[in-house]
Amino acid sequence: MSAADLKLRIEEMLRIKVSISADPLESNSICWIGILVEEQIQRLAASVSTELRELEARRAKLQREAAAAGARADSLRAEHARAAAELQRLRVSAEQARLAQIEATRRDSPELAPPLQILSTLPPNRLSPINPSSELHCHTYSPLTGADVDGFLKTTLRQALGYNAHFTRNPNEACIYLVLVGEAFLSEKNHRVVSTTERHTLFLNESALKTLPYWGGDGRNHILINLARRELSVGSGDGFYGFSTGRAIIAQSTFTDTQFRPGFDIVTPPALGPPGGDVWADCAPIAPARRKYLLSFQGSQPPPAAHAQDQDDFLIKFLQKTVSSAPASDLFFLQFECDPPTERHALRAIGDWALCGTDRSRGGILRDSTFVLLLAPSDRSYVSTALMQARLYEALRSGAIPVILGGDRVKLPYDEVLDWRRVVLLLPKARITELHFLLRAIPDSDLLAFRRQGRVLWERYLSSVQASVDSLLALVRTRLNIPPRAAVPVTGTPGFNDSYSPPKIETASAEAEPEETLGPIEAPYPSPGYRRNFSLALLHGYELWNDWGEPFMLYPQLPWDLPVTSEARFIGSSAGFRPIGKGAGGSGKEFSEALGGDRPREQFTVVILTYEREAVLTAALARLRGLPYLNKVVVVWNGRSAPGEAAPSTWADAGAPVVVVRTARNSLNNRFLPYHFIETEAVLCVDDDAHLRHDEIVFAFRVWREHRDQIVGFPGRYHAWDLNYNNGFLYNSNYSCELSMVLTGAAFVHRYYLWAYWRVLPAAVRDHVDDRMNCEDIAMNFLVAHISRKPPVKVTSRWTFRCPGCPVTLSADETHFHERHKCIQLFSQIMGLPLLSTQYRADSVLFKTRIPHDKQKCFKFI
Ligand SMILES: *[C@@H]1O[C@H](CO)[C@@H](O)[C@H](O)[C@H]1NC(C)=O
Ligand SMILES: *[C@@H]1O[C@H](CO)[C@@H](O)[C@H](O)[C@H]1NC(C)=O
Ligand SMILES: *[C@@H]1O[C@H](CO)[C@@H](O)[C@H](O)[C@H]1NC(C)=O
Ligand SMILES: *[C@@H]1O[C@H](CO)[C@@H](O)[C@H](O)[C@H]1NC(C)=O
């Protein structure tokens, strides 16, 4: 019975009761009836309240059901959105796969076979003899390599050659034969030359030279090296004076203008440095730009000789006058007589000013000099002498900028490839009158640039015997446009063998990713490599030698590789490009579907450094699931125990291939090893506990694609001047509007820098990283700033990280900072301070831009 019916019944009963009690005659029976009615009513009332309770219960139940249905509807809607996003992702990925397939089938570039190796023919095939006057027209014509030597440079040179990638001990395989001409034969009568393919000592007289086993009648394919050494006061002059050396290339420090064959013979630096290794300890600091003395000179004048055409007396007089009339602020240190006087050796008849004092005493003056004067030999027929080269060497080492008077006619080492105009001031002797004015006119920034470039050339090409010999061979190779040997990647030991890898589980990441399509999920696509073997040295030969300082190795790619023009991208050279909106552009949706930009499509490798923290690592891998453009994850396992040994045998699925490499020892430097597993140019270095969202990673990747020679990443830091001690820089992680480092706990770097970390960075820096178990990220920032001369790029508003492993206590924090201050100070001592500051960061183009409702931004949140 419904509530309404009940109500009606009750009202009916009440009416009956009232009508009955209205009749007084029947009151007794009525009374009885009344009681009956009362009872009825009470019963009815009870049943009504039961009814109501039940109704209430039913209502509550219905409400619950409604709520549940609502929740289900919500979850279905979310599911729908997810499915739609997934569908979109799949669609984008399918489109990507379709394009890749089309490109693969269209690729019609024929497989290239390497050219046949040209070897010098054996037994020597006599060319028609050449007469000495036509020796001037020789050209080199065949590829490399040499043999080893005897004499006092023997060990050093053999060692240097051993490290050279082009060296062979098999004479039949060699294209060029190196012959070291011992210095002894200059001062003594028994001229010695040592050939080496066979180890017998020959005495250099022309006939001896001609009996070298591979001489071939005219010395073609031979380089005769005469390395001048310490005995410079004796003077390592021209080792080949009066000899006919046929078609052999001569490499030495002393040449006359009639003897030097431009583009053929090679001016080398004297072998003054150590055999190889780090040389930074010998160097003077780059700053300050201006030193105590504006100009210095120390030397003792050669005795007047018949050959001397230059009247250097005039120079001395003029310089002395300059000094006496110069303002007090310009200090000169000019010494035209040595104290104690040096021996006047006969060889100085070529007009070289003798060196005064000791290495140390000269070094002290040079380190105090902004400029140092070098005088070309007064015998004008000499374009280079060992003594002059020795002075140049010392000057560059000490950071004194060389000013060469008579510079219009001298030859400097390897000047075919090295741009000495950025290092040395060259003036004809006649222009000495301008000297003082010129030196004063150069601003600090340029002084520093000269000094820095001098140090770069000195370190890479002159400093040690190794550097010098490598440069000599690289120069010959450059002439022939033969690419250097490829850099060898580090073969990592996989943590798991092929037959075993831990079962993977799909763990849902703790932080749900925002529902945003960030790009296609593609099959792994390694960056194409070694495309510029033969064009690199032609288009970038200058930069290779003078800016990047690495003509010795061939790398699969460089950060400076050229993009194709945007026009060509649509006309003829479209392979690999994924223009936004197929070229029409667009925001949100179109943007997320394609990489766009000036570079072809590519992917990145994540390199995670971890130390026996499998739970943390598993979480990190899980967070990478579904990350677009991810090529591979390389886990650098720094632990003693094998991965999988300590804890869970299930690892999270990262959605991309995961390689675990075991390291030989626990070192933070390992994170920058150029492992052969890494197949992309872009490398994202992350700490295992760095939490980065997918949109942040994809955005940083896109930014890196436009800043390939810089570090692009999240946590910004800077070097701050130490106001308390006024003596160097401190590491600082405070919030700041200027930064100079981006930590490699979360940053993209070019794969080239992984090689450079081991080849260009002084070993002392890496040693310190190992020693303190800290600062590898600072070292990488120093390196990249040193090579690129650019600050890092900071992306998005992230300044720092939730960092479970970081020191929490104040004292641990203090130790940490103290260590990092020390690193900055030590690294600056070793390398100078290359860090540069920046005041901007990268956010996506439409970030915070008001746009119409029907448009989407590039990213939802960044
Ligand atoms: C020159 O070398 C040849 C062959 O080694 C030798 O027979 C000859 O005695 C040498 N001449 C001189 C002057 O040393
Ligand atoms: C370029 O050099 C690399 C490394 O030596 C080699 O593997 C590759 O085949 C070369 N490519 C061409 C086209 O010569
Ligand atoms: C591979 O590794 C697993 C587990 O570490 C081991 O049991 C197995 O013997 C290894 N297999 C080979 C071929 O080394
Ligand atoms: C960071 O800032 C705080 C407060 O401004 C200051 O006390 C602290 O010394 C700063 N840290 C560094 C490393 O400069």
PDB file of N, CA and C in Angstrom, residues 12-75:
ATOM      1  N   GLU A  12     -10.495   8.119   5.927  1.00  0.00           N
ATOM      2  CA  GLU A  12     -11.808   7.478   5.849  1.00  0.00           C
ATOM      3  C   GLU A  12     -12.238   6.988   7.238  1.00  0.00           C
ATOM      4  N   MET A  13     -11.327   6.290   7.924  1.00  0.00           N
ATOM      5  CA  MET A  13     -11.604   5.771   9.264  1.00  0.00           C
ATOM      6  C   MET A  13     -12.023   6.883  10.196  1.00  0.00           C
ATOM      7  N   LEU A  14     -11.269   7.950  10.153  1.00  0.00           N
ATOM      8  CA  LEU A  14     -11.547   9.083  11.049  1.00  0.00           C
ATOM      9  C   LEU A  14     -12.949   9.636  10.767  1.00  0.00           C
ATOM     10  N   ARG A  15     -13.285   9.688   9.472  1.00  0.00           N
ATOM     11  CA  ARG A  15     -14.633  10.170   9.148  1.00  0.00           C
ATOM     12  C   ARG A  15     -15.698   9.266   9.758  1.00  0.00           C
ATOM     13  N   ILE A  16     -15.526   7.922   9.637  1.00  0.00           N
ATOM     14  CA  ILE A  16     -16.468   6.964  10.216  1.00  0.00           C
ATOM     15  C   ILE A  16     -16.597   7.207  11.699  1.00  0.00           C
ATOM     16  N   LYS A  17     -15.434   7.300  12.375  1.00  0.00           N
ATOM     17  CA  LYS A  17     -15.426   7.510  13.816  1.00  0.00           C
ATOM     18  C   LYS A  17     -16.223   8.756  14.183  1.00  0.00           C
ATOM     19  N   VAL A  18     -15.986   9.804  13.493  1.00  0.00           N
ATOM     20  CA  VAL A  18     -16.672  11.075  13.807  1.00  0.00           C
ATOM     21  C   VAL A  18     -18.166  10.939  13.560  1.00  0.00           C
ATOM     22  N   SER A  19     -18.522  10.296  12.452  1.00  0.00           N
ATOM     23  CA  SER A  19     -19.957  10.197  12.152  1.00  0.00           C
ATOM     24  C   SER A  19     -20.656   9.312  13.177  1.00  0.00           C
ATOM     25  N   ILE A  20     -20.011   8.233  13.633  1.00  0.00           N
ATOM     26  CA  ILE A  20     -20.617   7.344  14.639  1.00  0.00           C
ATOM     27  C   ILE A  20     -20.805   8.073  15.964  1.00  0.00           C
ATOM     28  N   SER A  21     -19.708   8.705  16.406  1.00  0.00           N
ATOM     29  CA  SER A  21     -19.808   9.358  17.711  1.00  0.00           C
ATOM     30  C   SER A  21     -20.786  10.531  17.706  1.00  0.00           C
ATOM     31  N   ALA A  22     -21.225  10.934  16.522  1.00  0.00           N
ATOM     32  CA  ALA A  22     -22.179  12.035  16.459  1.00  0.00           C
ATOM     33  C   ALA A  22     -23.606  11.589  16.837  1.00  0.00           C
ATOM     34  N   ASP A  23     -23.831  10.233  16.901  1.00  0.00           N
ATOM     35  CA  ASP A  23     -25.183   9.741  17.244  1.00  0.00           C
ATOM     36  C   ASP A  23     -25.202   9.310  18.701  1.00  0.00           C
ATOM     37  N   PRO A  24     -25.879  10.075  19.603  1.00  0.00           N
ATOM     38  CA  PRO A  24     -25.831   9.802  21.031  1.00  0.00           C
ATOM     39  C   PRO A  24     -26.561   8.493  21.401  1.00  0.00           C
ATOM     40  N   LEU A  25     -27.549   8.050  20.576  1.00  0.00           N
ATOM     41  CA  LEU A  25     -28.330   6.875  20.927  1.00  0.00           C
ATOM     42  C   LEU A  25     -27.520   5.592  20.834  1.00  0.00           C
ATOM     43  N   GLU A  26     -26.646   5.639  20.074  1.00  0.00           N
ATOM     44  CA  GLU A  26     -25.889   4.388  19.879  1.00  0.00           C
ATOM     45  C   GLU A  26     -24.489   4.489  20.464  1.00  0.00           C
ATOM     46  N   SER A  27     -24.421   5.311  21.490  1.00  0.00           N
ATOM     47  CA  SER A  27     -23.068   5.633  21.970  1.00  0.00           C
ATOM     48  C   SER A  27     -22.295   4.427  22.489  1.00  0.00           C
ATOM     49  N   ASN A  28     -23.006   3.441  23.151  1.00  0.00           N
ATOM     50  CA  ASN A  28     -22.303   2.279  23.678  1.00  0.00           C
ATOM     51  C   ASN A  28     -21.646   1.471  22.587  1.00  0.00           C
ATOM     52  N   SER A  29     -22.586   1.088  21.671  1.00  0.00           N
ATOM     53  CA  SER A  29     -22.003   0.321  20.547  1.00  0.00           C
ATOM     54  C   SER A  29     -20.967   1.147  19.792  1.00  0.00           C
ATOM     55  N   ILE A  30     -21.334   2.425  19.748  1.00  0.00           N
ATOM     56  CA  ILE A  30     -20.358   3.319  19.059  1.00  0.00           C
ATOM     57  C   ILE A  30     -19.009   3.326  19.771  1.00  0.00           C
ATOM     58  N   CYS A  31     -19.166   3.363  21.066  1.00  0.00           N
ATOM     59  CA  CYS A  31     -17.938   3.351  21.863  1.00  0.00           C
ATOM     60  C   CYS A  31     -17.065   2.138  21.507  1.00  0.00           C
ATOM     61  N   TRP A  32     -17.720   1.019  21.411  1.00  0.00           N
ATOM     62  CA  TRP A  32     -16.996  -0.208  21.067  1.00  0.00           C
ATOM     63  C   TRP A  32     -16.354  -0.098  19.689  1.00  0.00           C
ATOM     64  N   ILE A  33     -17.326   0.389  18.824  1.00  0.00           N
ATOM     65  CA  ILE A  33     -16.781   0.583  17.460  1.00  0.00           C
ATOM     66  C   ILE A  33     -15.588   1.530  17.475  1.00  0.00           C
ATOM     67  N   GLY A  34     -15.805   2.633  18.295  1.00  0.00           N
ATOM     68  CA  GLY A  34     -14.700   3.630  18.396  1.00  0.00           C
ATOM     69  C   GLY A  34     -13.405   2.969  18.803  1.00  0.00           C
ATOM     70  N   ILE A  35     -13.481   2.066  19.771  1.00  0.00           N
ATOM     71  CA  ILE A  35     -12.256   1.381  20.211  1.00  0.00           C
ATOM     72  C   ILE A  35     -11.645   0.589  19.061  1.00  0.00           C
ATOM     73  N   LEU A  36     -12.596  -0.127  18.393  1.00  0.00           N
ATOM     74  CA  LEU A  36     -12.122  -0.891  17.224  1.00  0.00           C
ATOM     75  C   LEU A  36     -11.369  -0.002  16.236  1.00  0.00           C
ATOM     76  N   VAL A  37     -12.060   1.165  15.997  1.00  0.00           N
ATOM     77  CA  VAL A  37     -11.441   2.099  15.026  1.00  0.00           C
ATOM     78  C   VAL A  37     -10.071   2.579  15.509  1.00  0.00           C
ATOM     79  N   GLU A  38     -10.031   2.939  16.844  1.00  0.00           N
ATOM     80  CA  GLU A  38      -8.748   3.380  17.409  1.00  0.00           C
ATOM     81  C   GLU A  38      -7.655   2.351  17.129  1.00  0.00           C
ATOM     82  N   GLU A  39      -8.013   1.074  17.466  1.00  0.00           N
ATOM     83  CA  GLU A  39      -7.026   0.015  17.282  1.00  0.00           C
ATOM     84  C   GLU A  39      -6.557  -0.054  15.840  1.00  0.00           C
ATOM     85  N   GLN A  40      -7.624   0.021  14.977  1.00  0.00           N
ATOM     86  CA  GLN A  40      -7.312  -0.024  13.543  1.00  0.00           C
ATOM     87  C   GLN A  40      -6.319   1.066  13.165  1.00  0.00           C
ATOM     88  N   ILE A  41      -6.639   2.252  13.687  1.00  0.00           N
ATOM     89  CA  ILE A  41      -5.783   3.402  13.345  1.00  0.00           C
ATOM     90  C   ILE A  41      -4.359   3.188  13.839  1.00  0.00           C
ATOM     91  N   GLN A  42      -4.262   2.689  15.094  1.00  0.00           N
ATOM     92  CA  GLN A  42      -2.933   2.468  15.648  1.00  0.00           C
ATOM     93  C   GLN A  42      -2.146   1.460  14.810  1.00  0.00           C
ATOM     94  N   ARG A  43      -2.893   0.388  14.434  1.00  0.00           N
ATOM     95  CA  ARG A  43      -2.216  -0.611  13.601  1.00  0.00           C
ATOM     96  C   ARG A  43      -1.720  -0.004  12.300  1.00  0.00           C
ATOM     97  N   LEU A  44      -2.677   0.775  11.749  1.00  0.00           N
ATOM     98  CA  LEU A  44      -2.311   1.420  10.469  1.00  0.00           C
ATOM     99  C   LEU A  44      -1.097   2.331  10.639  1.00  0.00           C
ATOM    100  N   ALA A  45      -1.112   3.107  11.726  1.00  0.00           N
ATOM    101  CA  ALA A  45       0.009   4.031  11.958  1.00  0.00           C
ATOM    102  C   ALA A  45       1.331   3.274  12.059  1.00  0.00           C
ATOM    103  N   ALA A  46       1.278   2.142  12.792  1.00  0.00           N
ATOM    104  CA  ALA A  46       2.506   1.354  12.926  1.00  0.00           C
ATOM    105  C   ALA A  46       2.993   0.880  11.570  1.00  0.00           C
ATOM    106  N   SER A  47       1.995   0.383  10.797  1.00  0.00           N
ATOM    107  CA  SER A  47       2.421  -0.124   9.493  1.00  0.00           C
ATOM    108  C   SER A  47       2.943   1.005   8.619  1.00  0.00           C
ATOM    109  N   VAL A  48       2.346   2.178   8.792  1.00  0.00           N
ATOM    110  CA  VAL A  48       2.845   3.332   8.008  1.00  0.00           C
ATOM    111  C   VAL A  48       4.302   3.634   8.353  1.00  0.00           C
ATOM    112  N   SER A  49       4.635   3.626   9.651  1.00  0.00           N
ATOM    113  CA  SER A  49       6.014   3.996   9.997  1.00  0.00           C
ATOM    114  C   SER A  49       6.997   2.935   9.501  1.00  0.00           C
ATOM    115  N   THR A  50       6.569   1.645   9.563  1.00  0.00           N
ATOM    116  CA  THR A  50       7.428   0.601   8.996  1.00  0.00           C
ATOM    117  C   THR A  50       7.668   0.875   7.522  1.00  0.00           C
ATOM    118  N   GLU A  51       6.546   1.195   6.885  1.00  0.00           N
ATOM    119  CA  GLU A  51       6.586   1.494   5.456  1.00  0.00           C
ATOM    120  C   GLU A  51       7.593   2.621   5.156  1.00  0.00           C
ATOM    121  N   LEU A  52       7.481   3.653   5.999  1.00  0.00           N
ATOM    122  CA  LEU A  52       8.352   4.816   5.784  1.00  0.00           C
ATOM    123  C   LEU A  52       9.823   4.439   5.953  1.00  0.00           C
ATOM    124  N   ARG A  53      10.116   3.622   6.965  1.00  0.00           N
ATOM    125  CA  ARG A  53      11.495   3.202   7.179  1.00  0.00           C
ATOM    126  C   ARG A  53      12.033   2.464   5.949  1.00  0.00           C
ATOM    127  N   GLU A  54      11.117   1.562   5.462  1.00  0.00           N
ATOM    128  CA  GLU A  54      11.554   0.811   4.283  1.00  0.00           C
ATOM    129  C   GLU A  54      11.816   1.740   3.100  1.00  0.00           C
ATOM    130  N   LEU A  55      10.898   2.692   2.977  1.00  0.00           N
ATOM    131  CA  LEU A  55      11.066   3.650   1.865  1.00  0.00           C
ATOM    132  C   LEU A  55      12.392   4.398   1.978  1.00  0.00           C
ATOM    133  N   GLU A  56      12.700   4.808   3.204  1.00  0.00           N
ATOM    134  CA  GLU A  56      13.934   5.545   3.434  1.00  0.00           C
ATOM    135  C   GLU A  56      15.147   4.697   3.012  1.00  0.00           C
ATOM    136  N   ALA A  57      15.060   3.418   3.412  1.00  0.00           N
ATOM    137  CA  ALA A  57      16.155   2.525   3.080  1.00  0.00           C
ATOM    138  C   ALA A  57      16.309   2.399   1.573  1.00  0.00           C
ATOM    139  N   ARG A  58      15.113   2.282   0.924  1.00  0.00           N
ATOM    140  CA  ARG A  58      15.175   2.116  -0.514  1.00  0.00           C
ATOM    141  C   ARG A  58      15.766   3.363  -1.196  1.00  0.00           C
ATOM    142  N   ARG A  59      15.374   4.513  -0.649  1.00  0.00           N
ATOM    143  CA  ARG A  59      15.883   5.756  -1.240  1.00  0.00           C
ATOM    144  C   ARG A  59      17.425   5.811  -1.132  1.00  0.00           C
ATOM    145  N   ALA A  60      17.904   5.464   0.058  1.00  0.00           N
ATOM    146  CA  ALA A  60      19.354   5.501   0.269  1.00  0.00           C
ATOM    147  C   ALA A  60      20.056   4.569  -0.720  1.00  0.00           C
ATOM    148  N   LYS A  61      19.390   3.382  -0.910  1.00  0.00           N
ATOM    149  CA  LYS A  61      20.013   2.414  -1.794  1.00  0.00           C
ATOM    150  C   LYS A  61      20.097   2.964  -3.225  1.00  0.00           C
ATOM    151  N   LEU A  62      18.943   3.545  -3.612  1.00  0.00           N
ATOM    152  CA  LEU A  62      18.918   4.108  -4.968  1.00  0.00           C
ATOM    153  C   LEU A  62      19.990   5.194  -5.135  1.00  0.00           C
ATOM    154  N   GLN A  63      20.107   5.998  -4.080  1.00  0.00           N
ATOM    155  CA  GLN A  63      21.100   7.068  -4.138  1.00  0.00           C
ATOM    156  C   GLN A  63      22.505   6.485  -4.336  1.00  0.00           C
ATOM    157  N   ARG A  64      22.768   5.438  -3.563  1.00  0.00           N
ATOM    158  CA  ARG A  64      24.075   4.801  -3.689  1.00  0.00           C
ATOM    159  C   ARG A  64      24.300   4.296  -5.107  1.00  0.00           C
ATOM    160  N   GLU A  65      23.214   3.679  -5.623  1.00  0.00           N
ATOM    161  CA  GLU A  65      23.338   3.146  -6.971  1.00  0.00           C
ATOM    162  C   GLU A  65      23.604   4.258  -7.978  1.00  0.00           C
ATOM    163  N   ALA A  66      22.903   5.369  -7.758  1.00  0.00           N
ATOM    164  CA  ALA A  66      23.079   6.504  -8.674  1.00  0.00           C
ATOM    165  C   ALA A  66      24.529   6.998  -8.616  1.00  0.00           C
ATOM    166  N   ALA A  67      25.034   7.079  -7.384  1.00  0.00           N
ATOM    167  CA  ALA A  67      26.422   7.551  -7.237  1.00  0.00           C
ATOM    168  C   ALA A  67      27.391   6.616  -7.952  1.00  0.00           C
ATOM    169  N   ALA A  68      27.163   5.303  -7.767  1.00  0.00           N
ATOM    170  CA  ALA A  68      28.045   4.331  -8.397  1.00  0.00           C
ATOM    171  C   ALA A  68      27.989   4.459  -9.919  1.00  0.00           C
ATOM    172  N   ALA A  69      26.751   4.622 -10.402  1.00  0.00           N
ATOM    173  CA  ALA A  69      26.591   4.754 -11.853  1.00  0.00           C
ATOM    174  C   ALA A  69      27.322   5.994 -12.353  1.00  0.00           C
ATOM    175  N   GLY A  70      27.223   7.073 -11.546  1.00  0.00           N
ATOM    176  CA  GLY A  70      27.910   8.311 -11.932  1.00  0.00           C
ATOM    177  C   GLY A  70      29.411   8.080 -12.026  1.00  0.00           C
ATOM    178  N   ALA A  71      29.929   7.394 -11.013  1.00  0.00           N
ATOM    179  CA  ALA A  71      31.372   7.136 -10.997  1.00  0.00           C
ATOM    180  C   ALA A  71      31.781   6.312 -12.205  1.00  0.00           C
ATOM    181  N   ARG A  72      30.905   5.303 -12.511  1.00  0.00           N
ATOM    182  CA  ARG A  72      31.248   4.457 -13.636  1.00  0.00           C
ATOM    183  C   ARG A  72      31.269   5.280 -14.932  1.00  0.00           C
ATOM    184  N   ALA A  73      30.281   6.179 -15.007  1.00  0.00           N
ATOM    185  CA  ALA A  73      30.221   7.028 -16.202  1.00  0.00           C
ATOM    186  C   ALA A  73      31.506   7.850 -16.315  1.00  0.00           C
ATOM    187  N   ASP A  74      31.945   8.403 -15.168  1.00  0.00           N
ATOM    188  CA  ASP A  74      33.180   9.191 -15.177  1.00  0.00           C
ATOM    189  C   ASP A  74      34.351   8.361 -15.666  1.00  0.00           C
ATOM    190  N   SER A  75      34.443   7.155 -15.088  1.00  0.00           N
ATOM    191  CA  SER A  75      35.618   6.359 -15.442  1.00  0.00           C
ATOM    192  C   SER A  75      35.551   5.950 -16.905  1.00  0.00           C
TER     193      SER A  75
END
